PDB file of C-alpha atoms in Angstrom:
ATOM      1  CA  UNK Q   1    -136.795 -72.681-256.839  1.00 46.00           C
ATOM      2  CA  UNK Q   2    -132.971 -72.858-256.118  1.00 51.00           C
ATOM      3  CA  UNK Q   3    -132.404 -73.917-252.459  1.00 54.00           C
ATOM      4  CA  UNK Q   4    -129.948 -72.168-250.372  1.00 55.00           C
ATOM      5  CA  UNK Q   5    -127.307 -73.794-248.139  1.00 57.00           C
ATOM      6  CA  UNK Q   6    -126.504 -72.782-245.003  1.00 55.00           C
ATOM      7  CA  UNK Q   7    -123.022 -73.190-243.589  1.00 59.00           C
ATOM      8  CA  UNK Q   8    -122.739 -73.774-239.760  1.00 60.00           C
ATOM      9  CA  UNK Q   9    -119.830 -72.003-238.078  1.00 61.00           C
ATOM     10  CA  UNK Q  10    -116.579 -74.736-237.410  1.00 58.00           C
ATOM     11  CA  UNK Q  11    -116.622 -75.886-234.014  1.00 61.00           C
ATOM     12  CA  UNK Q  12    -113.686 -75.239-231.862  1.00 64.00           C
ATOM     13  CA  UNK Q  13    -111.920 -78.087-231.069  1.00 63.00           C
ATOM     14  CA  UNK Q  14    -112.603 -79.688-227.653  1.00 60.00           C
ATOM     15  CA  UNK Q  15    -109.918 -78.661-224.985  1.00 63.00           C
ATOM     16  CA  UNK Q  16    -108.164 -81.807-223.560  1.00 57.00           C
ATOM     17  CA  UNK Q  17    -108.537 -81.805-219.767  1.00 64.00           C
ATOM     18  CA  UNK Q  18    -105.403 -83.654-219.169  1.00 59.00           C
ATOM     19  CA  UNK Q  19    -102.593 -81.289-217.756  1.00 63.00           C
ATOM     20  CA  UNK Q  20     -99.526 -80.842-220.097  1.00 70.00           C
ATOM     21  CA  UNK Q  21     -96.481 -82.534-219.232  1.00 74.00           C
ATOM     22  CA  UNK Q  22     -94.603 -79.499-218.024  1.00 75.00           C
ATOM     23  CA  UNK Q  23     -97.463 -78.956-215.706  1.00 74.00           C
ATOM     24  CA  UNK Q  24     -97.832 -82.275-214.518  1.00 70.00           C
ATOM     25  CA  UNK Q  25     -94.073 -82.673-213.560  1.00 75.00           C
ATOM     26  CA  UNK Q  26     -94.146 -79.351-211.628  1.00 73.00           C
ATOM     27  CA  UNK Q  27     -97.492 -80.527-209.823  1.00 73.00           C
ATOM     28  CA  UNK Q  28     -95.445 -83.778-208.952  1.00 73.00           C
ATOM     29  CA  UNK Q  29     -92.515 -81.819-207.690  1.00 72.00           C
ATOM     30  CA  UNK Q  30     -94.634 -79.596-205.482  1.00 71.00           C
ATOM     31  CA  UNK Q  31     -96.268 -82.423-203.745  1.00 74.00           C
ATOM     32  CA  UNK Q  32     -92.406 -83.887-203.086  1.00 80.00           C
ATOM     33  CA  UNK Q  33     -91.739 -83.692-198.957  1.00 81.00           C
ATOM     34  CA  UNK Q  34     -88.301 -81.813-199.843  1.00 78.00           C
ATOM     35  CA  UNK Q  35     -89.904 -79.052-202.233  1.00 74.00           C
ATOM     36  CA  UNK Q  36     -92.562 -78.677-199.774  1.00 76.00           C
ATOM     37  CA  UNK Q  37     -90.263 -77.921-196.780  1.00 80.00           C
ATOM     38  CA  UNK Q  38     -87.955 -75.906-198.755  1.00 76.00           C
ATOM     39  CA  UNK Q  39     -90.821 -73.641-199.705  1.00 76.00           C
ATOM     40  CA  UNK Q  40     -92.209 -73.180-196.235  1.00 79.00           C
ATOM     41  CA  UNK Q  41     -88.896 -73.184-194.426  1.00 80.00           C
ATOM     42  CA  UNK Q  42     -85.700 -73.066-196.305  1.00 79.00           C
ATOM     43  CA  UNK Q  43     -86.812 -69.717-198.478  1.00 81.00           C
ATOM     44  CA  UNK Q  44     -87.779 -67.862-195.156  1.00 84.00           C
ATOM     45  CA  UNK Q  45     -84.556 -68.846-193.382  1.00 84.00           C
ATOM     46  CA  UNK Q  46     -82.597 -67.759-196.550  1.00 84.00           C
ATOM     47  CA  UNK Q  47     -84.091 -64.530-196.743  1.00 84.00           C
ATOM     48  CA  UNK Q  48     -84.129 -63.826-193.096  1.00 86.00           C
ATOM     49  CA  UNK Q  49     -80.296 -65.017-193.160  1.00 88.00           C
ATOM     50  CA  UNK Q  50     -79.496 -62.690-195.952  1.00 87.00           C
ATOM     51  CA  UNK Q  51     -81.483 -59.844-194.287  1.00 85.00           C
ATOM     52  CA  UNK Q  52     -79.466 -60.016-191.077  1.00 85.00           C
ATOM     53  CA  UNK Q  53     -75.992 -60.641-192.811  1.00 85.00           C
ATOM     54  CA  UNK Q  54     -76.645 -57.429-194.952  1.00 85.00           C
ATOM     55  CA  UNK Q  55     -77.923 -55.606-191.491  1.00 79.00           C
ATOM     56  CA  UNK Q  56     -74.696 -56.698-189.590  1.00 81.00           C
ATOM     57  CA  UNK Q  57     -72.199 -56.014-192.290  1.00 84.00           C
ATOM     58  CA  UNK Q  58     -72.639 -52.508-191.061  1.00 84.00           C
ATOM     59  CA  UNK Q  59     -70.273 -51.592-188.047  1.00 86.00           C
ATOM     60  CA  UNK Q  60     -72.414 -49.297-186.683  1.00 84.00           C
ATOM     61  CA  UNK Q  61     -75.169 -51.615-186.415  1.00 74.00           C
ATOM     62  CA  UNK Q  62     -72.712 -54.448-185.068  1.00 81.00           C
ATOM     63  CA  UNK Q  63     -71.334 -52.028-182.451  1.00 82.00           C
ATOM     64  CA  UNK Q  64     -75.046 -50.763-181.209  1.00 79.00           C
ATOM     65  CA  UNK Q  65     -75.953 -54.438-180.913  1.00 76.00           C
ATOM     66  CA  UNK Q  66     -73.184 -55.255-178.646  1.00 81.00           C
ATOM     67  CA  UNK Q  67     -73.391 -52.356-176.515  1.00 81.00           C
ATOM     68  CA  UNK Q  68     -76.930 -53.181-175.639  1.00 78.00           C
ATOM     69  CA  UNK Q  69     -76.470 -56.535-175.034  1.00 77.00           C
ATOM     70  CA  UNK Q  70     -73.787 -55.500-172.279  1.00 77.00           C
ATOM     71  CA  UNK Q  71     -76.406 -53.131-170.780  1.00 76.00           C
ATOM     72  CA  UNK Q  72     -79.001 -55.694-170.792  1.00 75.00           C
ATOM     73  CA  UNK Q  73     -76.682 -58.165-169.074  1.00 73.00           C
ATOM     74  CA  UNK Q  74     -74.956 -55.332-166.666  1.00 72.00           C
ATOM     75  CA  UNK Q  75     -78.583 -54.630-165.645  1.00 74.00           C
ATOM     76  CA  UNK Q  76     -78.976 -58.323-164.698  1.00 68.00           C
ATOM     77  CA  UNK Q  77     -75.936 -59.194-163.159  1.00 65.00           C
ATOM     78  CA  UNK Q  78     -76.088 -55.960-160.913  1.00 72.00           C
ATOM     79  CA  UNK Q  79     -79.406 -56.705-159.490  1.00 83.00           C
ATOM     80  CA  UNK Q  80     -79.402 -56.669-155.620  1.00 82.00           C
ATOM     81  CA  UNK Q  81     -79.781 -60.469-155.259  1.00 82.00           C
ATOM     82  CA  UNK Q  82     -76.563 -60.975-157.095  1.00 84.00           C
ATOM     83  CA  UNK Q  83     -74.260 -58.540-155.605  1.00 89.00           C
ATOM     84  CA  UNK Q  84     -71.731 -59.673-152.957  1.00 92.00           C
ATOM     85  CA  UNK Q  85     -71.188 -57.094-150.151  1.00 90.00           C
ATOM     86  CA  UNK Q  86     -68.402 -58.717-147.709  1.00 93.00           C
ATOM     87  CA  UNK Q  87     -66.127 -61.440-146.956  1.00 94.00           C
ATOM     88  CA  UNK Q  88     -65.905 -63.809-144.054  1.00 94.00           C
ATOM     89  CA  UNK Q  89     -62.900 -65.925-143.353  1.00 95.00           C
ATOM     90  CA  UNK Q  90     -63.916 -69.035-141.260  1.00 94.00           C
ATOM     91  CA  UNK Q  91     -61.370 -71.400-139.475  1.00 92.00           C
ATOM     92  CA  UNK Q  92     -58.296 -69.249-140.034  1.00 93.00           C
ATOM     93  CA  UNK Q  93     -56.075 -67.581-137.296  1.00 91.00           C
ATOM     94  CA  UNK Q  94     -55.726 -63.803-137.213  1.00 92.00           C
ATOM     95  CA  UNK Q  95     -52.458 -64.232-139.078  1.00 91.00           C
ATOM     96  CA  UNK Q  96     -53.867 -66.449-141.744  1.00 93.00           C
ATOM     97  CA  UNK Q  97     -57.056 -64.406-142.151  1.00 94.00           C
ATOM     98  CA  UNK Q  98     -54.817 -61.268-142.957  1.00 94.00           C
ATOM     99  CA  UNK Q  99     -52.722 -62.933-145.540  1.00 93.00           C
ATOM    100  CA  UNK Q 100     -55.892 -64.467-147.331  1.00 94.00           C
ATOM    101  CA  UNK Q 101     -57.305 -61.029-147.208  1.00 93.00           C
ATOM    102  CA  UNK Q 102     -54.165 -59.765-148.737  1.00 93.00           C
ATOM    103  CA  UNK Q 103     -54.356 -62.377-151.586  1.00 92.00           C
ATOM    104  CA  UNK Q 104     -57.978 -61.555-152.432  1.00 93.00           C
ATOM    105  CA  UNK Q 105     -58.143 -57.867-152.655  1.00 90.00           C
ATOM    106  CA  UNK Q 106     -62.137 -57.637-153.410  1.00 90.00           C
ATOM    107  CA  UNK Q 107     -63.525 -54.045-153.784  1.00 90.00           C
ATOM    108  CA  UNK Q 108     -67.026 -54.706-152.138  1.00 89.00           C
ATOM    109  CA  UNK Q 109     -69.787 -54.272-153.429  1.00 90.00           C
ATOM    110  CA  UNK Q 110     -69.072 -56.663-156.385  1.00 90.00           C
ATOM    111  CA  UNK Q 111     -71.261 -58.718-158.556  1.00 89.00           C
ATOM    112  CA  UNK Q 112     -70.977 -62.588-157.927  1.00 88.00           C
ATOM    113  CA  UNK Q 113     -70.574 -62.692-161.763  1.00 87.00           C
ATOM    114  CA  UNK Q 114     -67.597 -60.856-161.495  1.00 88.00           C
ATOM    115  CA  UNK Q 115     -65.840 -63.353-159.097  1.00 91.00           C
ATOM    116  CA  UNK Q 116     -63.730 -66.082-160.362  1.00 93.00           C
ATOM    117  CA  UNK Q 117     -64.171 -68.558-157.397  1.00 93.00           C
ATOM    118  CA  UNK Q 118     -62.050 -71.205-158.831  1.00 94.00           C
ATOM    119  CA  UNK Q 119     -58.782 -68.505-159.060  1.00 94.00           C
ATOM    120  CA  UNK Q 120     -59.491 -67.322-155.793  1.00 95.00           C
ATOM    121  CA  UNK Q 121     -59.599 -70.839-154.033  1.00 94.00           C
ATOM    122  CA  UNK Q 122     -56.373 -71.496-156.330  1.00 94.00           C
ATOM    123  CA  UNK Q 123     -54.289 -68.612-154.500  1.00 94.00           C
ATOM    124  CA  UNK Q 124     -55.362 -69.489-151.060  1.00 95.00           C
ATOM    125  CA  UNK Q 125     -54.249 -73.120-151.620  1.00 94.00           C
ATOM    126  CA  UNK Q 126     -50.854 -71.952-152.590  1.00 93.00           C
ATOM    127  CA  UNK Q 127     -50.290 -70.779-148.723  1.00 93.00           C
ATOM    128  CA  UNK Q 128     -48.438 -73.538-147.070  1.00 93.00           C
ATOM    129  CA  UNK Q 129     -50.528 -73.432-143.802  1.00 94.00           C
ATOM    130  CA  UNK Q 130     -53.535 -74.131-145.751  1.00 95.00           C
ATOM    131  CA  UNK Q 131     -54.545 -77.684-146.115  1.00 94.00           C
ATOM    132  CA  UNK Q 132     -58.285 -77.227-147.390  1.00 95.00           C
ATOM    133  CA  UNK Q 133     -60.033 -74.372-148.794  1.00 96.00           C
ATOM    134  CA  UNK Q 134     -63.260 -73.890-150.065  1.00 96.00           C
ATOM    135  CA  UNK Q 135     -64.943 -70.635-151.454  1.00 95.00           C
ATOM    136  CA  UNK Q 136     -68.708 -70.192-151.801  1.00 95.00           C
ATOM    137  CA  UNK Q 137     -71.045 -67.116-151.992  1.00 93.00           C
ATOM    138  CA  UNK Q 138     -73.739 -67.274-148.896  1.00 92.00           C
ATOM    139  CA  UNK Q 139     -77.031 -66.049-149.384  1.00 89.00           C
ATOM    140  CA  UNK Q 140     -77.135 -62.522-148.081  1.00 88.00           C
ATOM    141  CA  UNK Q 141     -74.187 -61.617-150.584  1.00 90.00           C
ATOM    142  CA  UNK Q 142     -71.451 -63.130-148.236  1.00 93.00           C
ATOM    143  CA  UNK Q 143     -68.347 -64.334-149.694  1.00 95.00           C
ATOM    144  CA  UNK Q 144     -67.225 -67.329-147.232  1.00 95.00           C
ATOM    145  CA  UNK Q 145     -63.781 -68.471-147.489  1.00 96.00           C
ATOM    146  CA  UNK Q 146     -63.606 -71.443-145.363  1.00 96.00           C
ATOM    147  CA  UNK Q 147     -60.440 -72.974-144.473  1.00 96.00           C
ATOM    148  CA  UNK Q 148     -58.573 -75.706-142.481  1.00 95.00           C
ATOM    149  CA  UNK Q 149     -55.081 -74.954-141.460  1.00 95.00           C
ATOM    150  CA  UNK Q 150     -52.205 -77.592-141.076  1.00 95.00           C
ATOM    151  CA  UNK Q 151     -51.286 -78.381-137.606  1.00 94.00           C
ATOM    152  CA  UNK Q 152     -47.635 -78.269-136.868  1.00 95.00           C
ATOM    153  CA  UNK Q 153     -46.315 -81.100-135.354  1.00 96.00           C
ATOM    154  CA  UNK Q 154     -42.620 -80.917-135.131  1.00 97.00           C
ATOM    155  CA  UNK Q 155     -39.940 -78.411-135.898  1.00 96.00           C
ATOM    156  CA  UNK Q 156     -37.131 -78.977-138.374  1.00 96.00           C
ATOM    157  CA  UNK Q 157     -34.024 -77.233-138.259  1.00 93.00           C
ATOM    158  CA  UNK Q 158     -32.679 -76.882-141.873  1.00 84.00           C
ATOM    159  CA  UNK Q 159     -29.519 -75.431-143.221  1.00 78.00           C
ATOM    160  CA  UNK Q 160     -30.457 -71.826-141.964  1.00 82.00           C
ATOM    161  CA  UNK Q 161     -33.925 -71.943-141.237  1.00 89.00           C
ATOM    162  CA  UNK Q 162     -36.218 -73.307-138.410  1.00 94.00           C
ATOM    163  CA  UNK Q 163     -39.504 -74.632-140.398  1.00 95.00           C
ATOM    164  CA  UNK Q 164     -42.925 -76.274-138.764  1.00 95.00           C
ATOM    165  CA  UNK Q 165     -43.985 -79.298-140.431  1.00 96.00           C
ATOM    166  CA  UNK Q 166     -47.363 -80.716-139.925  1.00 95.00           C
ATOM    167  CA  UNK Q 167     -47.717 -84.961-139.380  1.00 94.00           C
ATOM    168  CA  UNK Q 168     -47.249 -85.599-142.819  1.00 94.00           C
ATOM    169  CA  UNK Q 169     -43.958 -83.399-143.491  1.00 94.00           C
ATOM    170  CA  UNK Q 170     -45.390 -80.717-145.217  1.00 94.00           C
ATOM    171  CA  UNK Q 171     -44.359 -77.375-144.483  1.00 93.00           C
ATOM    172  CA  UNK Q 172     -46.444 -75.019-142.289  1.00 94.00           C
ATOM    173  CA  UNK Q 173     -44.143 -71.952-141.558  1.00 92.00           C
ATOM    174  CA  UNK Q 174     -40.955 -70.774-140.559  1.00 91.00           C
ATOM    175  CA  UNK Q 175     -40.107 -69.255-136.930  1.00 92.00           C
ATOM    176  CA  UNK Q 176     -37.532 -67.303-135.839  1.00 90.00           C
ATOM    177  CA  UNK Q 177     -36.332 -69.163-132.594  1.00 91.00           C
ATOM    178  CA  UNK Q 178     -36.745 -72.657-130.979  1.00 89.00           C
ATOM    179  CA  UNK Q 179     -38.540 -70.652-128.325  1.00 91.00           C
ATOM    180  CA  UNK Q 180     -41.417 -69.795-130.517  1.00 89.00           C
ATOM    181  CA  UNK Q 181     -42.592 -73.211-130.395  1.00 92.00           C
ATOM    182  CA  UNK Q 182     -40.977 -74.850-127.576  1.00 92.00           C
ATOM    183  CA  UNK Q 183     -43.904 -77.445-127.250  1.00 93.00           C
ATOM    184  CA  UNK Q 184     -42.855 -78.944-130.396  1.00 95.00           C
ATOM    185  CA  UNK Q 185     -40.247 -81.647-130.896  1.00 95.00           C
ATOM    186  CA  UNK Q 186     -37.108 -80.835-132.700  1.00 96.00           C
ATOM    187  CA  UNK Q 187     -35.589 -82.765-135.759  1.00 96.00           C
ATOM    188  CA  UNK Q 188     -32.600 -81.930-137.511  1.00 95.00           C
ATOM    189  CA  UNK Q 189     -30.413 -83.340-140.344  1.00 93.00           C
ATOM    190  CA  UNK Q 190     -30.765 -83.533-144.263  1.00 92.00           C
ATOM    191  CA  UNK Q 191     -34.170 -85.603-145.408  1.00 93.00           C
ATOM    192  CA  UNK Q 192     -35.614 -85.473-141.626  1.00 95.00           C
ATOM    193  CA  UNK Q 193     -38.723 -83.959-143.357  1.00 94.00           C
ATOM    194  CA  UNK Q 194     -39.124 -86.745-145.436  1.00 94.00           C
ATOM    195  CA  UNK Q 195     -39.588 -89.216-142.270  1.00 95.00           C
ATOM    196  CA  UNK Q 196     -41.795 -86.965-139.890  1.00 96.00           C
ATOM    197  CA  UNK Q 197     -44.105 -89.779-139.415  1.00 95.00           C
ATOM    198  CA  UNK Q 198     -41.183 -92.504-138.138  1.00 96.00           C
ATOM    199  CA  UNK Q 199     -40.104 -89.665-136.048  1.00 96.00           C
ATOM    200  CA  UNK Q 200     -43.162 -89.055-134.286  1.00 96.00           C
ATOM    201  CA  UNK Q 201     -43.409 -92.892-133.554  1.00 96.00           C
ATOM    202  CA  UNK Q 202     -40.191 -92.672-132.178  1.00 96.00           C
ATOM    203  CA  UNK Q 203     -40.920 -89.579-129.915  1.00 96.00           C
ATOM    204  CA  UNK Q 204     -44.165 -91.533-129.013  1.00 96.00           C
ATOM    205  CA  UNK Q 205     -42.211 -94.457-127.978  1.00 95.00           C
ATOM    206  CA  UNK Q 206     -39.622 -92.278-126.000  1.00 95.00           C
ATOM    207  CA  UNK Q 207     -42.069 -90.637-123.665  1.00 94.00           C
ATOM    208  CA  UNK Q 208     -40.572 -91.810-120.832  1.00 92.00           C
ATOM    209  CA  UNK Q 209     -37.443 -89.665-121.685  1.00 92.00           C
ATOM    210  CA  UNK Q 210     -39.382 -86.661-122.797  1.00 91.00           C
ATOM    211  CA  UNK Q 211     -37.951 -84.523-120.001  1.00 91.00           C
ATOM    212  CA  UNK Q 212     -34.445 -85.254-121.139  1.00 91.00           C
ATOM    213  CA  UNK Q 213     -34.882 -85.225-124.719  1.00 94.00           C
ATOM    214  CA  UNK Q 214     -33.765 -82.583-126.740  1.00 94.00           C
ATOM    215  CA  UNK Q 215     -34.414 -83.852-130.309  1.00 95.00           C
ATOM    216  CA  UNK Q 216     -33.767 -86.268-133.267  1.00 97.00           C
ATOM    217  CA  UNK Q 217     -31.078 -86.091-135.776  1.00 96.00           C
ATOM    218  CA  UNK Q 218     -31.533 -87.850-139.097  1.00 96.00           C
ATOM    219  CA  UNK Q 219     -28.115 -89.375-139.965  1.00 95.00           C
ATOM    220  CA  UNK Q 220     -26.818 -89.709-143.244  1.00 91.00           C
ATOM    221  CA  UNK Q 221     -30.543 -89.753-144.693  1.00 91.00           C
ATOM    222  CA  UNK Q 222     -30.984 -93.394-143.256  1.00 94.00           C
ATOM    223  CA  UNK Q 223     -31.245 -93.354-139.481  1.00 95.00           C
ATOM    224  CA  UNK Q 224     -32.281 -91.472-136.192  1.00 97.00           C
ATOM    225  CA  UNK Q 225     -29.954 -90.448-133.635  1.00 97.00           C
ATOM    226  CA  UNK Q 226     -32.080 -89.127-130.185  1.00 96.00           C
ATOM    227  CA  UNK Q 227     -30.201 -86.877-128.712  1.00 96.00           C
ATOM    228  CA  UNK Q 228     -30.555 -86.173-124.716  1.00 95.00           C
ATOM    229  CA  UNK Q 229     -29.574 -83.851-122.382  1.00 91.00           C
ATOM    230  CA  UNK Q 230     -25.833 -84.033-120.694  1.00 87.00           C
ATOM    231  CA  UNK Q 231     -25.011 -84.798-124.517  1.00 88.00           C
ATOM    232  CA  UNK Q 232     -26.074 -88.271-124.286  1.00 93.00           C
ATOM    233  CA  UNK Q 233     -27.113 -89.604-127.793  1.00 95.00           C
ATOM    234  CA  UNK Q 234     -28.807 -93.143-128.893  1.00 95.00           C
ATOM    235  CA  UNK Q 235     -28.085 -94.349-132.050  1.00 96.00           C
ATOM    236  CA  UNK Q 236     -30.902 -96.271-133.519  1.00 96.00           C
ATOM    237  CA  UNK Q 237     -30.489 -98.734-136.502  1.00 96.00           C
ATOM    238  CA  UNK Q 238     -31.912 -98.130-139.604  1.00 94.00           C
ATOM    239  CA  UNK Q 239     -34.376-101.046-139.398  1.00 94.00           C
ATOM    240  CA  UNK Q 240     -37.078-101.211-136.664  1.00 95.00           C
ATOM    241  CA  UNK Q 241     -35.765 -98.234-134.688  1.00 96.00           C
ATOM    242  CA  UNK Q 242     -38.688 -98.363-132.532  1.00 95.00           C
ATOM    243  CA  UNK Q 243     -38.016-101.896-131.286  1.00 95.00           C
ATOM    244  CA  UNK Q 244     -34.477-100.897-130.653  1.00 95.00           C
ATOM    245  CA  UNK Q 245     -35.599 -97.848-128.466  1.00 95.00           C
ATOM    246  CA  UNK Q 246     -37.678 -99.996-126.745  1.00 94.00           C
ATOM    247  CA  UNK Q 247     -34.900-102.039-125.629  1.00 94.00           C
ATOM    248  CA  UNK Q 248     -32.786 -99.145-124.361  1.00 94.00           C
ATOM    249  CA  UNK Q 249     -35.884 -98.057-122.368  1.00 94.00           C
ATOM    250  CA  UNK Q 250     -36.064-101.598-120.794  1.00 93.00           C
ATOM    251  CA  UNK Q 251     -32.400-101.632-120.033  1.00 89.00           C
ATOM    252  CA  UNK Q 252     -32.951 -98.158-118.552  1.00 90.00           C
ATOM    253  CA  UNK Q 253     -35.487 -99.043-116.092  1.00 90.00           C
ATOM    254  CA  UNK Q 254     -33.912-102.228-114.973  1.00 89.00           C
ATOM    255  CA  UNK Q 255     -30.368-100.494-114.605  1.00 87.00           C
ATOM    256  CA  UNK Q 256     -30.995 -97.021-114.468  1.00 87.00           C
ATOM    257  CA  UNK Q 257     -28.580 -96.896-117.709  1.00 86.00           C
ATOM    258  CA  UNK Q 258     -29.173 -93.506-118.718  1.00 88.00           C
ATOM    259  CA  UNK Q 259     -28.289 -91.934-115.189  1.00 87.00           C
ATOM    260  CA  UNK Q 260     -24.510 -93.308-115.728  1.00 84.00           C
ATOM    261  CA  UNK Q 261     -21.898 -91.580-117.093  1.00 85.00           C
ATOM    262  CA  UNK Q 262     -22.462 -92.650-120.801  1.00 88.00           C
ATOM    263  CA  UNK Q 263     -22.022 -90.385-123.846  1.00 91.00           C
ATOM    264  CA  UNK Q 264     -23.424 -92.932-126.200  1.00 93.00           C
ATOM    265  CA  UNK Q 265     -25.874 -96.283-126.267  1.00 94.00           C
ATOM    266  CA  UNK Q 266     -25.047 -97.479-129.924  1.00 95.00           C
ATOM    267  CA  UNK Q 267     -27.983 -99.701-131.135  1.00 94.00           C
ATOM    268  CA  UNK Q 268     -27.132 -99.618-134.723  1.00 94.00           C
ATOM    269  CA  UNK Q 269     -26.586-103.710-134.062  1.00 93.00           C
ATOM    270  CA  UNK Q 270     -29.595-104.404-131.729  1.00 89.00           C
ATOM    271  CA  UNK Q 271     -27.887-107.854-131.044  1.00 89.00           C
ATOM    272  CA  UNK Q 272     -24.785-106.332-129.849  1.00 90.00           C
ATOM    273  CA  UNK Q 273     -25.453-103.115-127.751  1.00 89.00           C
ATOM    274  CA  UNK Q 274     -22.558-100.815-127.320  1.00 90.00           C
ATOM    275  CA  UNK Q 275     -21.937 -98.251-124.614  1.00 89.00           C
ATOM    276  CA  UNK Q 276     -19.554 -95.476-124.619  1.00 88.00           C
ATOM    277  CA  UNK Q 277     -18.233 -93.667-121.489  1.00 83.00           C
ATOM    278  CA  UNK Q 278     -17.584 -90.137-120.758  1.00 77.00           C
ATOM    279  CA  UNK Q 279     -13.876 -89.009-120.769  1.00 68.00           C
ATOM    280  CA  UNK Q 280     -14.117 -88.812-116.934  1.00 68.00           C
ATOM    281  CA  UNK Q 281     -15.431 -92.309-116.454  1.00 59.00           C
ATOM    282  CA  UNK Q 282     -12.853 -93.625-118.680  1.00 60.00           C
ATOM    283  CA  UNK Q 283     -10.104 -91.879-116.719  1.00 69.00           C
ATOM    284  CA  UNK Q 284     -11.786 -93.368-113.572  1.00 61.00           C
ATOM    285  CA  UNK Q 285     -11.871 -96.855-114.959  1.00 57.00           C
ATOM    286  CA  UNK Q 286      -8.398 -96.646-115.936  1.00 64.00           C
ATOM    287  CA  UNK Q 287      -7.497 -95.493-112.737  1.00 63.00           C
ATOM    288  CA  UNK Q 288      -9.406 -98.468-110.875  1.00 59.00           C
ATOM    289  CA  UNK Q 289      -7.616-101.049-113.207  1.00 60.00           C
ATOM    290  CA  UNK Q 290      -4.130 -99.730-112.902  1.00 59.00           C
ATOM    291  CA  UNK Q 291      -4.780 -99.969-108.929  1.00 54.00           C
ATOM    292  CA  UNK Q 292      -5.894-103.462-109.332  1.00 55.00           C
ATOM    293  CA  UNK Q 293      -2.948-104.433-111.430  1.00 52.00           C
ATOM    294  CA  UNK Q 294      -0.821-102.719-108.743  1.00 54.00           C
ATOM    295  CA  UNK Q 295      -2.100-104.795-106.269  1.00 54.00           C
ATOM    296  CA  UNK Q 296      -1.831-108.027-108.195  1.00 48.00           C
ATOM    297  CA  UNK Q 297       1.835-107.160-109.019  1.00 51.00           C
ATOM    298  CA  UNK Q 298       2.355-106.875-105.068  1.00 54.00           C
TER     299      UNK Q 298
END
């Protein structure tokens, strides 16, 4: 009897569990921090950026966004707590108060966001009479302008004007006549405004002569002359003028010097004071000398 041979089906090749080289490299690449961060953040950001850029590329969209932002901003800025309702000027005289209000023509009520305080402060500081200014917004919607005015210390007669100066020589204001501030001492001469401190020291030292003093004149932009009533003049040196004036006051107290018929007391050389007599006194002196010489001749 012939035997039959049964052929078994061929077994498929076993699958290799190891990943392919490409899959292995892709897997390793995915595990790197840079690629994972790029996939998690970079790609979404890129997509959003591209979408935003495409949206904003349309002018109509851009205009709508800007208009909406401005509406929101104005809604916030015009809230009652941000509105300024009035201006208060502190420390100013009526004339200066009016000048400040003309310099700052603000239409109230106005949002505090629309006020440039630094620019307003700079405008007020331009006024000669203002020594210091501070502008701020007080609670309650009040724009406060706090100023410190310069205090006039002397009058200075310039070429064609009469100026009030403070103790530092800074201009305060102009006046039309000496009688407008008769309480202030008068200075004259070119350069007098640059030496107000020295002039005030002389005025303080000359207090015993205050009733007779008309003013100080700056001579040659170097020194001072004190002008008194009866057209008398004390000529002071360039150096140490206060000490020279004190010498004159001592002589006047001892010998009543200024009550005599003198026109000039020249102290430009304090070691050798010189007196200049008035014309009538000179004539009288000549007459007396003539009489004396006539008597000697006899």
